[in-house]
PDB file of C-alpha atoms in Angstrom:
ATOM      1  CA  MET Z   1      -4.192  -2.074   3.180  1.00 83.00           C
ATOM      2  CA  ASP Z   2      -7.704  -2.554   3.872  1.00 81.00           C
ATOM      3  CA  ARG Z   3      -9.876  -2.682   0.605  1.00 77.00           C
ATOM      4  CA  TYR Z   4     -13.279  -2.845   2.770  1.00 72.00           C
ATOM      5  CA  ILE Z   5     -12.938   0.578   4.310  1.00 74.00           C
ATOM      6  CA  ASP Z   6     -13.186   3.595   1.704  1.00 68.00           C
ATOM      7  CA  GLY Z   7     -10.238   5.674   1.565  1.00 69.00           C
ATOM      8  CA  MET Z   8      -6.942   6.797  -0.384  1.00 78.00           C
ATOM      9  CA  PRO Z   9      -3.894   4.691  -0.322  1.00 84.00           C
ATOM     10  CA  ALA Z  10      -1.081   5.825   2.061  1.00 84.00           C
ATOM     11  CA  TYR Z  11       2.203   7.744   0.530  1.00 82.00           C
ATOM     12  CA  LEU Z  12       5.513   8.988   1.545  1.00 80.00           C
ATOM     13  CA  ARG Z  13       5.366  12.146   3.724  1.00 76.00           C
ATOM     14  CA  ASN Z  14       8.791  13.454   2.164  1.00 75.00           C
ATOM     15  CA  PRO Z  15       9.098  12.884  -1.623  1.00 75.00           C
ATOM     16  CA  ILE Z  16      12.056  11.632  -3.249  1.00 75.00           C
ATOM     17  CA  VAL Z  17      14.372  14.265  -5.066  1.00 70.00           C
ATOM     18  CA  SER Z  18      16.233  12.306  -7.897  1.00 67.00           C
ATOM     19  CA  HIS Z  19      17.552  12.976 -11.257  1.00 60.00           C
ATOM     20  CA  THR Z  20      16.577  10.916 -14.125  1.00 58.00           C
ATOM     21  CA  ASN Z  21      20.531  10.223 -14.569  1.00 60.00           C
ATOM     22  CA  ASP Z  22      20.216   8.482 -11.482  1.00 73.00           C
ATOM     23  CA  ASN Z  23      20.275   4.791 -11.148  1.00 82.00           C
ATOM     24  CA  MET Z  24      17.439   3.358  -8.799  1.00 84.00           C
ATOM     25  CA  THR Z  25      16.531   0.073  -7.045  1.00 88.00           C
ATOM     26  CA  ILE Z  26      13.349  -0.525  -4.932  1.00 89.00           C
ATOM     27  CA  MET Z  27      12.634  -3.491  -2.882  1.00 90.00           C
ATOM     28  CA  PHE Z  28       9.986  -4.525  -0.437  1.00 90.00           C
ATOM     29  CA  TRP Z  29       8.084  -7.506   0.792  1.00 91.00           C
ATOM     30  CA  ILE Z  30       4.436  -7.607  -0.383  1.00 91.00           C
ATOM     31  CA  ARG Z  31       1.504  -9.993   0.813  1.00 90.00           C
ATOM     32  CA  VAL Z  32      -1.851  -9.671  -1.081  1.00 88.00           C
ATOM     33  CA  LEU Z  33      -5.085 -11.055  -2.184  1.00 84.00           C
ATOM     34  CA  ALA Z  34      -7.135 -10.288  -5.235  1.00 84.00           C
ATOM     35  CA  ARG Z  35     -10.079 -11.727  -7.094  1.00 80.00           C
ATOM     36  CA  PRO Z  36     -10.074 -13.579 -10.096  1.00 80.00           C
ATOM     37  CA  GLY Z  37      -9.215 -10.973 -12.928  1.00 84.00           C
ATOM     38  CA  GLU Z  38      -7.809  -8.648 -10.687  1.00 88.00           C
ATOM     39  CA  ASN Z  39      -4.139  -6.958 -10.851  1.00 90.00           C
ATOM     40  CA  PRO Z  40      -3.997  -4.688  -7.802  1.00 90.00           C
ATOM     41  CA  VAL Z  41      -1.267  -1.981  -7.632  1.00 90.00           C
ATOM     42  CA  LEU Z  42       1.512  -2.794  -5.257  1.00 91.00           C
ATOM     43  CA  LEU Z  43       3.577   0.454  -5.373  1.00 90.00           C
ATOM     44  CA  SER Z  44       3.904   3.438  -7.482  1.00 88.00           C
ATOM     45  CA  LEU Z  45       5.897   6.695  -8.149  1.00 85.00           C
ATOM     46  CA  GLU Z  46       4.204   9.740  -9.081  1.00 84.00           C
ATOM     47  CA  GLY Z  47       5.920  12.789 -10.449  1.00 78.00           C
ATOM     48  CA  ILE Z  48       4.742  15.997  -8.314  1.00 77.00           C
ATOM     49  CA  GLN Z  49       5.556  19.835  -7.860  1.00 72.00           C
ATOM     50  CA  ILE Z  50       7.308  20.911  -4.497  1.00 68.00           C
ATOM     51  CA  GLY Z  51       5.034  21.393  -1.830  1.00 69.00           C
ATOM     52  CA  SER Z  52       2.043  19.346  -3.528  1.00 73.00           C
ATOM     53  CA  LYS Z  53       0.502  16.113  -2.530  1.00 75.00           C
ATOM     54  CA  PRO Z  54       0.194  13.159  -4.888  1.00 78.00           C
ATOM     55  CA  THR Z  55      -3.039  13.158  -7.428  1.00 78.00           C
ATOM     56  CA  PHE Z  56      -3.308   9.471  -7.198  1.00 78.00           C
ATOM     57  CA  ASN Z  57      -3.970   9.278 -10.894  1.00 78.00           C
ATOM     58  CA  PRO Z  58      -2.173   6.579 -12.460  1.00 76.00           C
ATOM     59  CA  GLU Z  59      -1.935   8.698 -15.943  1.00 75.00           C
ATOM     60  CA  MET Z  60       0.728  10.863 -13.583  1.00 75.00           C
ATOM     61  CA  GLN Z  61       2.819   8.038 -12.456  1.00 74.00           C
ATOM     62  CA  GLN Z  62       6.019   7.088 -13.901  1.00 79.00           C
ATOM     63  CA  PHE Z  63       6.580   3.772 -12.106  1.00 85.00           C
ATOM     64  CA  ILE Z  64       3.354   1.471 -11.491  1.00 88.00           C
ATOM     65  CA  ALA Z  65       4.493  -2.131  -9.924  1.00 91.00           C
ATOM     66  CA  THR Z  66       1.202  -4.175 -10.088  1.00 92.00           C
ATOM     67  CA  SER Z  67       0.655  -8.263  -9.238  1.00 93.00           C
ATOM     68  CA  GLN Z  68       1.486  -9.119 -12.612  1.00 93.00           C
ATOM     69  CA  TYR Z  69       3.527  -6.370 -14.478  1.00 90.00           C
ATOM     70  CA  LEU Z  70       5.530  -3.294 -14.079  1.00 89.00           C
ATOM     71  CA  ILE Z  71       4.598  -0.096 -15.698  1.00 88.00           C
ATOM     72  CA  LEU Z  72       7.215   2.666 -16.839  1.00 84.00           C
ATOM     73  CA  ARG Z  73       6.381   5.803 -18.516  1.00 81.00           C
ATOM     74  CA  ASN Z  74       8.249   8.993 -19.579  1.00 74.00           C
ATOM     75  CA  SER Z  75       6.944  12.077 -21.203  1.00 72.00           C
ATOM     76  CA  THR Z  76       6.156  10.390 -24.568  1.00 79.00           C
ATOM     77  CA  ASP Z  77       6.014   6.808 -24.261  1.00 82.00           C
ATOM     78  CA  MET Z  78       5.110   3.866 -21.879  1.00 83.00           C
ATOM     79  CA  GLU Z  79       6.127   0.294 -21.574  1.00 85.00           C
ATOM     80  CA  MET Z  80       4.785  -2.822 -19.945  1.00 87.00           C
ATOM     81  CA  VAL Z  81       7.107  -5.668 -18.372  1.00 87.00           C
ATOM     82  CA  GLN Z  82       5.411  -8.652 -17.223  1.00 89.00           C
ATOM     83  CA  TYR Z  83       6.584 -10.777 -14.667  1.00 89.00           C
ATOM     84  CA  GLY Z  84       5.361 -14.059 -16.046  1.00 87.00           C
ATOM     85  CA  THR Z  85       3.514 -14.763 -12.744  1.00 89.00           C
ATOM     86  CA  ASP Z  86       1.046 -13.165 -10.256  1.00 91.00           C
ATOM     87  CA  VAL Z  87       2.037 -12.331  -6.603  1.00 91.00           C
ATOM     88  CA  ALA Z  88      -1.477 -11.703  -5.762  1.00 90.00           C
ATOM     89  CA  ASP Z  89      -1.807 -15.362  -4.046  1.00 85.00           C
ATOM     90  CA  GLY Z  90      -2.106 -14.624  -0.524  1.00 83.00           C
ATOM     91  CA  LYS Z  91       1.606 -15.455   0.036  1.00 86.00           C
ATOM     92  CA  TRP Z  92       4.529 -13.175   1.091  1.00 88.00           C
ATOM     93  CA  HIS Z  93       6.841 -12.325  -1.868  1.00 91.00           C
ATOM     94  CA  PHE Z  94      10.315 -10.221  -1.976  1.00 92.00           C
ATOM     95  CA  MET Z  95      10.369  -7.913  -4.719  1.00 93.00           C
ATOM     96  CA  VAL Z  96      13.149  -5.808  -6.309  1.00 92.00           C
ATOM     97  CA  PHE Z  97      12.861  -3.470  -9.320  1.00 90.00           C
ATOM     98  CA  SER Z  98      16.133  -1.779 -10.737  1.00 88.00           C
ATOM     99  CA  TRP Z  99      16.783   0.338 -13.698  1.00 83.00           C
ATOM    100  CA  GLU Z 100      19.465   2.380 -15.171  1.00 82.00           C
ATOM    101  CA  PRO Z 101      19.248   5.634 -17.503  1.00 75.00           C
ATOM    102  CA  SER Z 102      20.024   3.445 -20.294  1.00 77.00           C
ATOM    103  CA  GLY Z 103      16.698   1.886 -20.095  1.00 76.00           C
ATOM    104  CA  GLU Z 104      18.073  -1.566 -18.697  1.00 82.00           C
ATOM    105  CA  VAL Z 105      15.518  -2.913 -16.091  1.00 85.00           C
ATOM    106  CA  LYS Z 106      15.882  -6.056 -13.880  1.00 88.00           C
ATOM    107  CA  ILE Z 107      12.959  -7.416 -11.904  1.00 90.00           C
ATOM    108  CA  PHE Z 108      13.469 -10.123  -9.075  1.00 91.00           C
ATOM    109  CA  ILE Z 109      10.745 -12.028  -7.165  1.00 91.00           C
ATOM    110  CA  ASP Z 110      11.936 -13.997  -4.084  1.00 89.00           C
ATOM    111  CA  SER Z 111      15.267 -13.781  -4.984  1.00 85.00           C
ATOM    112  CA  ILE Z 112      14.740 -15.418  -8.782  1.00 87.00           C
ATOM    113  CA  LYS Z 113      15.415 -13.017 -11.783  1.00 87.00           C
ATOM    114  CA  LYS Z 114      12.088 -12.875 -13.809  1.00 86.00           C
ATOM    115  CA  ARG Z 115      13.378  -9.986 -16.289  1.00 80.00           C
ATOM    116  CA  ASP Z 116      16.310  -8.488 -17.600  1.00 81.00           C
ATOM    117  CA  GLU Z 117      15.693  -6.470 -20.668  1.00 76.00           C
ATOM    118  CA  ASN Z 118      16.130  -2.828 -22.344  1.00 76.00           C
ATOM    119  CA  VAL Z 119      12.824  -0.439 -22.000  1.00 72.00           C
ATOM    120  CA  ILE Z 120      11.997   3.185 -22.564  1.00 65.00           C
ATOM    121  CA  THR Z 121      14.508   5.763 -21.037  1.00 65.00           C
ATOM    122  CA  PHE Z 122      13.622   8.284 -18.615  1.00 59.00           C
ATOM    123  CA  ASP Z 123      13.813  12.283 -19.724  1.00 54.00           C
ATOM    124  CA  MET Z 124      17.305  12.825 -19.469  1.00 43.00           C
ATOM    125  CA  ASN Z 125      18.802  15.983 -17.678  1.00 46.00           C
ATOM    126  CA  GLU Z 126      16.016  16.756 -15.475  1.00 60.00           C
ATOM    127  CA  ASP Z 127      15.540  16.985 -11.552  1.00 63.00           C
ATOM    128  CA  ILE Z 128      12.241  15.185 -10.782  1.00 67.00           C
ATOM    129  CA  ILE Z 129      10.276  14.776  -7.417  1.00 77.00           C
ATOM    130  CA  MET Z 130       8.623  11.738  -6.795  1.00 80.00           C
ATOM    131  CA  GLN Z 131       6.068  10.811  -4.490  1.00 82.00           C
ATOM    132  CA  MET Z 132       5.830   7.202  -3.456  1.00 84.00           C
ATOM    133  CA  ILE Z 133       2.206   5.665  -3.221  1.00 86.00           C
ATOM    134  CA  ILE Z 134       1.747   2.279  -1.427  1.00 87.00           C
ATOM    135  CA  GLY Z 135      -1.002   0.239  -3.235  1.00 86.00           C
ATOM    136  CA  SER Z 136      -4.248   1.680  -4.270  1.00 85.00           C
ATOM    137  CA  ALA Z 137      -7.830   2.093  -2.717  1.00 79.00           C
ATOM    138  CA  ASP Z 138      -8.396  -1.711  -4.055  1.00 82.00           C
ATOM    139  CA  THR Z 139      -5.519  -3.198  -2.657  1.00 87.00           C
ATOM    140  CA  HIS Z 140      -5.909  -5.744  -0.095  1.00 87.00           C
ATOM    141  CA  GLY Z 141      -3.083  -7.011   2.000  1.00 86.00           C
ATOM    142  CA  ARG Z 142       0.462  -6.085   3.635  1.00 87.00           C
ATOM    143  CA  ILE Z 143       3.417  -4.339   2.271  1.00 88.00           C
ATOM    144  CA  SER Z 144       6.861  -3.968   4.479  1.00 87.00           C
ATOM    145  CA  LYS Z 145      10.613  -3.049   4.368  1.00 85.00           C
ATOM    146  CA  VAL Z 146      10.116  -0.644   1.654  1.00 86.00           C
ATOM    147  CA  ARG Z 147      13.584   0.668   0.564  1.00 85.00           C
ATOM    148  CA  ILE Z 148      14.497   2.748  -2.196  1.00 85.00           C
ATOM    149  CA  TYR Z 149      18.442   3.129  -3.289  1.00 86.00           C
ATOM    150  CA  LYS Z 150      19.996   5.454  -5.830  1.00 83.00           C
ATOM    151  CA  LYS Z 151      22.031   2.508  -7.120  1.00 85.00           C
ATOM    152  CA  VAL Z 152      21.931  -0.448  -9.204  1.00 86.00           C
ATOM    153  CA  PHE Z 153      23.217  -3.540  -7.056  1.00 86.00           C
ATOM    154  CA  SER Z 154      24.985  -6.698  -8.569  1.00 86.00           C
ATOM    155  CA  ASP Z 155      22.774  -9.872  -8.921  1.00 86.00           C
ATOM    156  CA  ILE Z 156      24.544 -11.391  -5.867  1.00 86.00           C
ATOM    157  CA  LYS Z 157      23.783  -8.679  -3.763  1.00 87.00           C
ATOM    158  CA  ILE Z 158      20.131  -8.931  -4.599  1.00 85.00           C
ATOM    159  CA  TYR Z 159      19.857 -12.289  -3.959  1.00 83.00           C
ATOM    160  CA  LYS Z 160      21.021 -11.860  -0.423  1.00 81.00           C
ATOM    161  CA  ALA Z 161      18.816  -8.672   0.113  1.00 82.00           C
ATOM    162  CA  LYS Z 162      16.208 -10.971   0.844  1.00 80.00           C
ATOM    163  CA  ASP Z 163      17.930 -12.155   4.272  1.00 77.00           C
ATOM    164  CA  THR Z 164      20.385  -9.018   4.811  1.00 75.00           C
ATOM    165  CA  ASP Z 165      19.895  -5.280   4.824  1.00 73.00           C
ATOM    166  CA  LEU Z 166      22.295  -3.461   1.999  1.00 74.00           C
ATOM    167  CA  PRO Z 167      24.538  -0.956   2.943  1.00 69.00           C
ATOM    168  CA  SER Z 168      22.503   2.400   3.509  1.00 70.00           C
ATOM    169  CA  ASP Z 169      24.951   4.695   1.782  1.00 70.00           C
ATOM    170  CA  GLU Z 170      23.122   4.921  -1.292  1.00 72.00           C
ATOM    171  CA  LEU Z 171      19.564   4.487   0.459  1.00 75.00           C
ATOM    172  CA  VAL Z 172      17.254   7.514  -0.136  1.00 73.00           C
ATOM    173  CA  GLN Z 173      14.001   5.932   1.559  1.00 69.00           C
ATOM    174  CA  GLY Z 174      13.838   3.504   4.235  1.00 62.00           C
ATOM    175  CA  TRP Z 175      10.462   2.339   6.067  1.00 60.00           C
ATOM    176  CA  THR Z 176       9.713   5.461   7.847  1.00 62.00           C
ATOM    177  CA  ASN Z 177       7.550   8.490   7.497  1.00 70.00           C
ATOM    178  CA  ILE Z 178       4.616   7.400   6.060  1.00 78.00           C
ATOM    179  CA  VAL Z 179       1.039   9.066   5.828  1.00 79.00           C
ATOM    180  CA  LEU Z 180      -1.565   6.905   6.353  1.00 78.00           C
ATOM    181  CA  SER Z 181      -5.321   6.985   5.205  1.00 78.00           C
ATOM    182  CA  ARG Z 182      -8.519   5.727   6.639  1.00 74.00           C
ATOM    183  CA  SER Z 183      -7.974   2.355   4.904  1.00 76.00           C
ATOM    184  CA  THR Z 184      -4.530   1.663   6.066  1.00 80.00           C
ATOM    185  CA  PHE Z 185      -2.830   1.124   9.495  1.00 76.00           C
ATOM    186  CA  ARG Z 186       0.538  -0.035  10.837  1.00 75.00           C
ATOM    187  CA  MET Z 187       1.067  -3.712  12.455  1.00 71.00           C
ATOM    188  CA  TYR Z 188       4.059  -4.955  14.562  1.00 66.00           C
ATOM    189  CA  PRO Z 189       5.741  -6.913  14.009  1.00 68.00           C
ATOM    190  CA  SER Z 190       4.928  -6.970  10.017  1.00 71.00           C
ATOM    191  CA  GLY Z 191       5.302 -10.617   9.922  1.00 72.00           C
ATOM    192  CA  ALA Z 192       7.101 -10.217   6.629  1.00 77.00           C
ATOM    193  CA  GLY Z 193       8.239 -13.785   5.135  1.00 72.00           C
ATOM    194  CA  ASN Z 194       5.915 -15.387   7.833  1.00 68.00           C
ATOM    195  CA  GLU Z 195       3.398 -17.791   6.295  1.00 63.00           C
ATOM    196  CA  LYS Z 196       2.133 -18.809   9.518  1.00 60.00           C
ATOM    197  CA  GLU Z 197       0.944 -15.761  10.431  1.00 59.00           C
ATOM    198  CA  CYS Z 198      -2.918 -15.541  10.232  1.00 58.00           C
ATOM    199  CA  ASP Z 199      -3.849 -12.127   8.550  1.00 57.00           C
ATOM    200  CA  LEU Z 200      -6.559 -10.690   6.675  1.00 55.00           C
ATOM    201  CA  GLY Z 201      -8.396 -13.829   5.558  1.00 57.00           C
ATOM    202  CA  PHE Z 202      -5.394 -14.893   3.623  1.00 60.00           C
ATOM    203  CA  PRO Z 203      -6.258 -18.492   2.398  1.00 57.00           C
ATOM    204  CA  ASP Z 204      -2.776 -20.098   3.190  1.00 52.00           C
ATOM    205  CA  CYS Z 205      -3.117 -19.163   6.915  1.00 52.00           C
ATOM    206  CA  LEU Z 206      -1.895 -22.032   8.991  1.00 46.00           C
ATOM    207  CA  ASP Z 207      -3.743 -21.023  12.137  1.00 48.00           C
ATOM    208  CA  GLU Z 208      -6.602 -23.295  13.087  1.00 53.00           C
ATOM    209  CA  ASP Z 209      -8.636 -20.399  14.558  1.00 57.00           C
ATOM    210  CA  ARG Z 210     -11.155 -19.516  11.681  1.00 64.00           C
ATOM    211  CA  THR Z 211     -13.847 -18.272  13.694  1.00 76.00           C
ATOM    212  CA  LYS Z 212     -14.831 -14.554  12.910  1.00 79.00           C
ATOM    213  CA  PRO Z 213     -15.042 -12.084  15.726  1.00 87.00           C
ATOM    214  CA  SER Z 214     -18.209  -9.942  16.137  1.00 90.00           C
ATOM    215  CA  ILE Z 215     -19.018  -6.232  16.029  1.00 91.00           C
ATOM    216  CA  SER Z 216     -22.178  -4.437  16.037  1.00 93.00           C
ATOM    217  CA  CYS Z 217     -22.385  -0.682  14.594  1.00 94.00           C
ATOM    218  CA  PRO Z 218     -24.688   2.155  15.797  1.00 94.00           C
ATOM    219  CA  ASP Z 219     -27.898   2.957  13.794  1.00 95.00           C
ATOM    220  CA  ASP Z 220     -27.635   5.290  10.985  1.00 95.00           C
ATOM    221  CA  GLN Z 221     -26.537   9.006  12.726  1.00 95.00           C
ATOM    222  CA  THR Z 222     -28.772  12.019  11.708  1.00 95.00           C
ATOM    223  CA  LYS Z 223     -27.980  15.628  12.811  1.00 94.00           C
ATOM    224  CA  PHE Z 224     -29.180  18.860  11.621  1.00 92.00           C
ATOM    225  CA  GLY Z 225     -26.085  21.195  10.824  1.00 88.00           C
ATOM    226  CA  THR Z 226     -26.007  25.049  11.716  1.00 85.00           C
ATOM    227  CA  GLU Z 227     -22.498  25.294  10.872  1.00 87.00           C
ATOM    228  CA  ARG Z 228     -20.086  24.291   8.114  1.00 87.00           C
ATOM    229  CA  LEU Z 229     -19.140  21.208  10.065  1.00 91.00           C
ATOM    230  CA  THR Z 230     -21.154  19.297  12.511  1.00 93.00           C
ATOM    231  CA  ALA Z 231     -19.653  17.082  15.478  1.00 93.00           C
ATOM    232  CA  PHE Z 232     -20.707  13.429  16.271  1.00 95.00           C
ATOM    233  CA  THR Z 233     -18.588  13.496  19.389  1.00 93.00           C
ATOM    234  CA  GLY Z 234     -17.902  10.063  20.535  1.00 93.00           C
ATOM    235  CA  LEU Z 235     -18.724   8.574  17.110  1.00 94.00           C
ATOM    236  CA  LYS Z 236     -15.352   6.775  16.775  1.00 90.00           C
ATOM    237  CA  ASN Z 237     -16.137   4.639  20.032  1.00 91.00           C
ATOM    238  CA  ASP Z 238     -19.816   3.816  19.324  1.00 92.00           C
ATOM    239  CA  TYR Z 239     -19.546   0.403  18.505  1.00 93.00           C
ATOM    240  CA  THR Z 240     -20.298  -2.896  20.448  1.00 91.00           C
ATOM    241  CA  LYS Z 241     -17.590  -5.739  20.612  1.00 87.00           C
ATOM    242  CA  ILE Z 242     -19.821  -8.586  20.775  1.00 82.00           C
ATOM    243  CA  GLU Z 243     -17.292 -11.681  20.404  1.00 75.00           C
ATOM    244  CA  ASP Z 244     -13.296 -12.252  20.558  1.00 81.00           C
ATOM    245  CA  VAL Z 245     -12.403  -8.721  19.499  1.00 85.00           C
ATOM    246  CA  LYS Z 246      -8.829  -7.707  19.848  1.00 80.00           C
ATOM    247  CA  TYR Z 247      -8.749  -4.106  18.345  1.00 80.00           C
ATOM    248  CA  VAL Z 248     -10.897  -2.047  15.846  1.00 86.00           C
ATOM    249  CA  ASN Z 249     -10.136   0.053  12.805  1.00 83.00           C
ATOM    250  CA  THR Z 250     -13.119   2.452  11.440  1.00 86.00           C
ATOM    251  CA  SER Z 251     -13.588   4.826   8.668  1.00 85.00           C
ATOM    252  CA  VAL Z 252     -15.147   7.484  10.801  1.00 89.00           C
ATOM    253  CA  HIS Z 253     -13.490  10.909  10.569  1.00 86.00           C
ATOM    254  CA  GLU Z 254     -10.581  11.414  13.028  1.00 80.00           C
ATOM    255  CA  ASP Z 255     -12.036  14.746  14.140  1.00 86.00           C
ATOM    256  CA  GLU Z 256     -15.480  13.451  14.099  1.00 90.00           C
ATOM    257  CA  LEU Z 257     -16.558  16.410  11.811  1.00 92.00           C
ATOM    258  CA  TYR Z 258     -18.953  16.396   9.028  1.00 92.00           C
ATOM    259  CA  ILE Z 259     -20.090  18.417   6.268  1.00 90.00           C
ATOM    260  CA  TYR Z 260     -23.805  18.410   5.027  1.00 91.00           C
ATOM    261  CA  GLY Z 261     -24.786  15.435   2.990  1.00 91.00           C
ATOM    262  CA  SER Z 262     -24.065  11.860   3.961  1.00 90.00           C
ATOM    263  CA  SER Z 263     -21.314   9.545   4.652  1.00 90.00           C
ATOM    264  CA  ASN Z 264     -20.856   5.841   4.455  1.00 87.00           C
ATOM    265  CA  GLU Z 265     -18.878   4.558   7.411  1.00 90.00           C
ATOM    266  CA  VAL Z 266     -17.607   1.090   8.825  1.00 89.00           C
ATOM    267  CA  PHE Z 267     -16.300  -0.351  11.677  1.00 89.00           C
ATOM    268  CA  VAL Z 268     -13.868  -3.484  11.192  1.00 85.00           C
ATOM    269  CA  ALA Z 269     -13.021  -5.830  14.172  1.00 86.00           C
ATOM    270  CA  TYR Z 270     -10.128  -7.975  14.459  1.00 81.00           C
ATOM    271  CA  ASP Z 271      -9.235 -11.033  16.693  1.00 78.00           C
ATOM    272  CA  GLU Z 272      -5.933 -12.472  17.720  1.00 72.00           C
ATOM    273  CA  ALA Z 273      -5.594 -14.867  14.431  1.00 67.00           C
ATOM    274  CA  MET Z 274      -6.320 -11.219  12.135  1.00 67.00           C
ATOM    275  CA  ASN Z 275     -10.248 -12.822  11.290  1.00 74.00           C
ATOM    276  CA  TYR Z 276     -12.281  -9.875  11.060  1.00 79.00           C
ATOM    277  CA  ASP Z 277     -15.769  -8.773  10.988  1.00 85.00           C
ATOM    278  CA  ILE Z 278     -17.301  -5.601   9.241  1.00 87.00           C
ATOM    279  CA  CYS Z 279     -20.277  -3.326  10.231  1.00 91.00           C
ATOM    280  CA  ARG Z 280     -21.688  -0.506   8.232  1.00 91.00           C
ATOM    281  CA  PHE Z 281     -23.819   2.458   8.787  1.00 94.00           C
ATOM    282  CA  LYS Z 282     -24.463   5.944   7.280  1.00 93.00           C
ATOM    283  CA  VAL Z 283     -23.596   9.507   8.905  1.00 94.00           C
ATOM    284  CA  TYR Z 284     -26.280  12.290   7.648  1.00 95.00           C
ATOM    285  CA  VAL Z 285     -25.833  16.083   8.051  1.00 93.00           C
ATOM    286  CA  ARG Z 286     -29.108  17.481   6.892  1.00 91.00           C
TER     287      ARG Z 286
END
């Protein structure tokens, strides 16, 4: 998740069909950075209509896990559950959230139970469609191995889940079928739990290579449009790699088509150690 590229967060292609009487457990690895005073969203669930896409509106979300607390919401009430710590410290953390229809919520961070208490209940006797949203447009970091179960596990099994996969018979969503946005991309391997892997400017990176690569953007692009969409053919590759660039991510439209107006675009270059450089330019259709 790259906050320096404009774009919406990634989300699950196939929403989760559940019932408010169901138990639920969500677990994932997370590694994020934040500026002082920030509290980035890690993962959220939004109730949607069948066939629709998420609104990305926090007011529509029933479950919001941030770096400092969990928000749960039903049709009438909202409750915030503090972790007692902030996971936006640039290190990998293994997080587990589980709740029952009775309102009991458990939160584990790195296999340590942080909370076990009763909070609000979800609306009973109601089938719901939940869209999983990964991070937000302001989240910077990595998330990996997201798993959602229709089950609440014993504390012992959750302690072991950090190193061992749990049985899949109650698994409703694994780490597949994710719709990426312009500001999100896949990396292999994920490096989950590996603090030695240099990545996205994390301060605890133990790799000695701190030298940034270098990339140069094209000049601002201007065309006079005669159709509804104007093509800027070849724009996705119109950059110059100056030094030590392994791969490049960009906000340029995938189809290279633009409507009337202006658009702010970037190229982001990464090296082997995940140091990065950013250049920016504008696209105008007049």
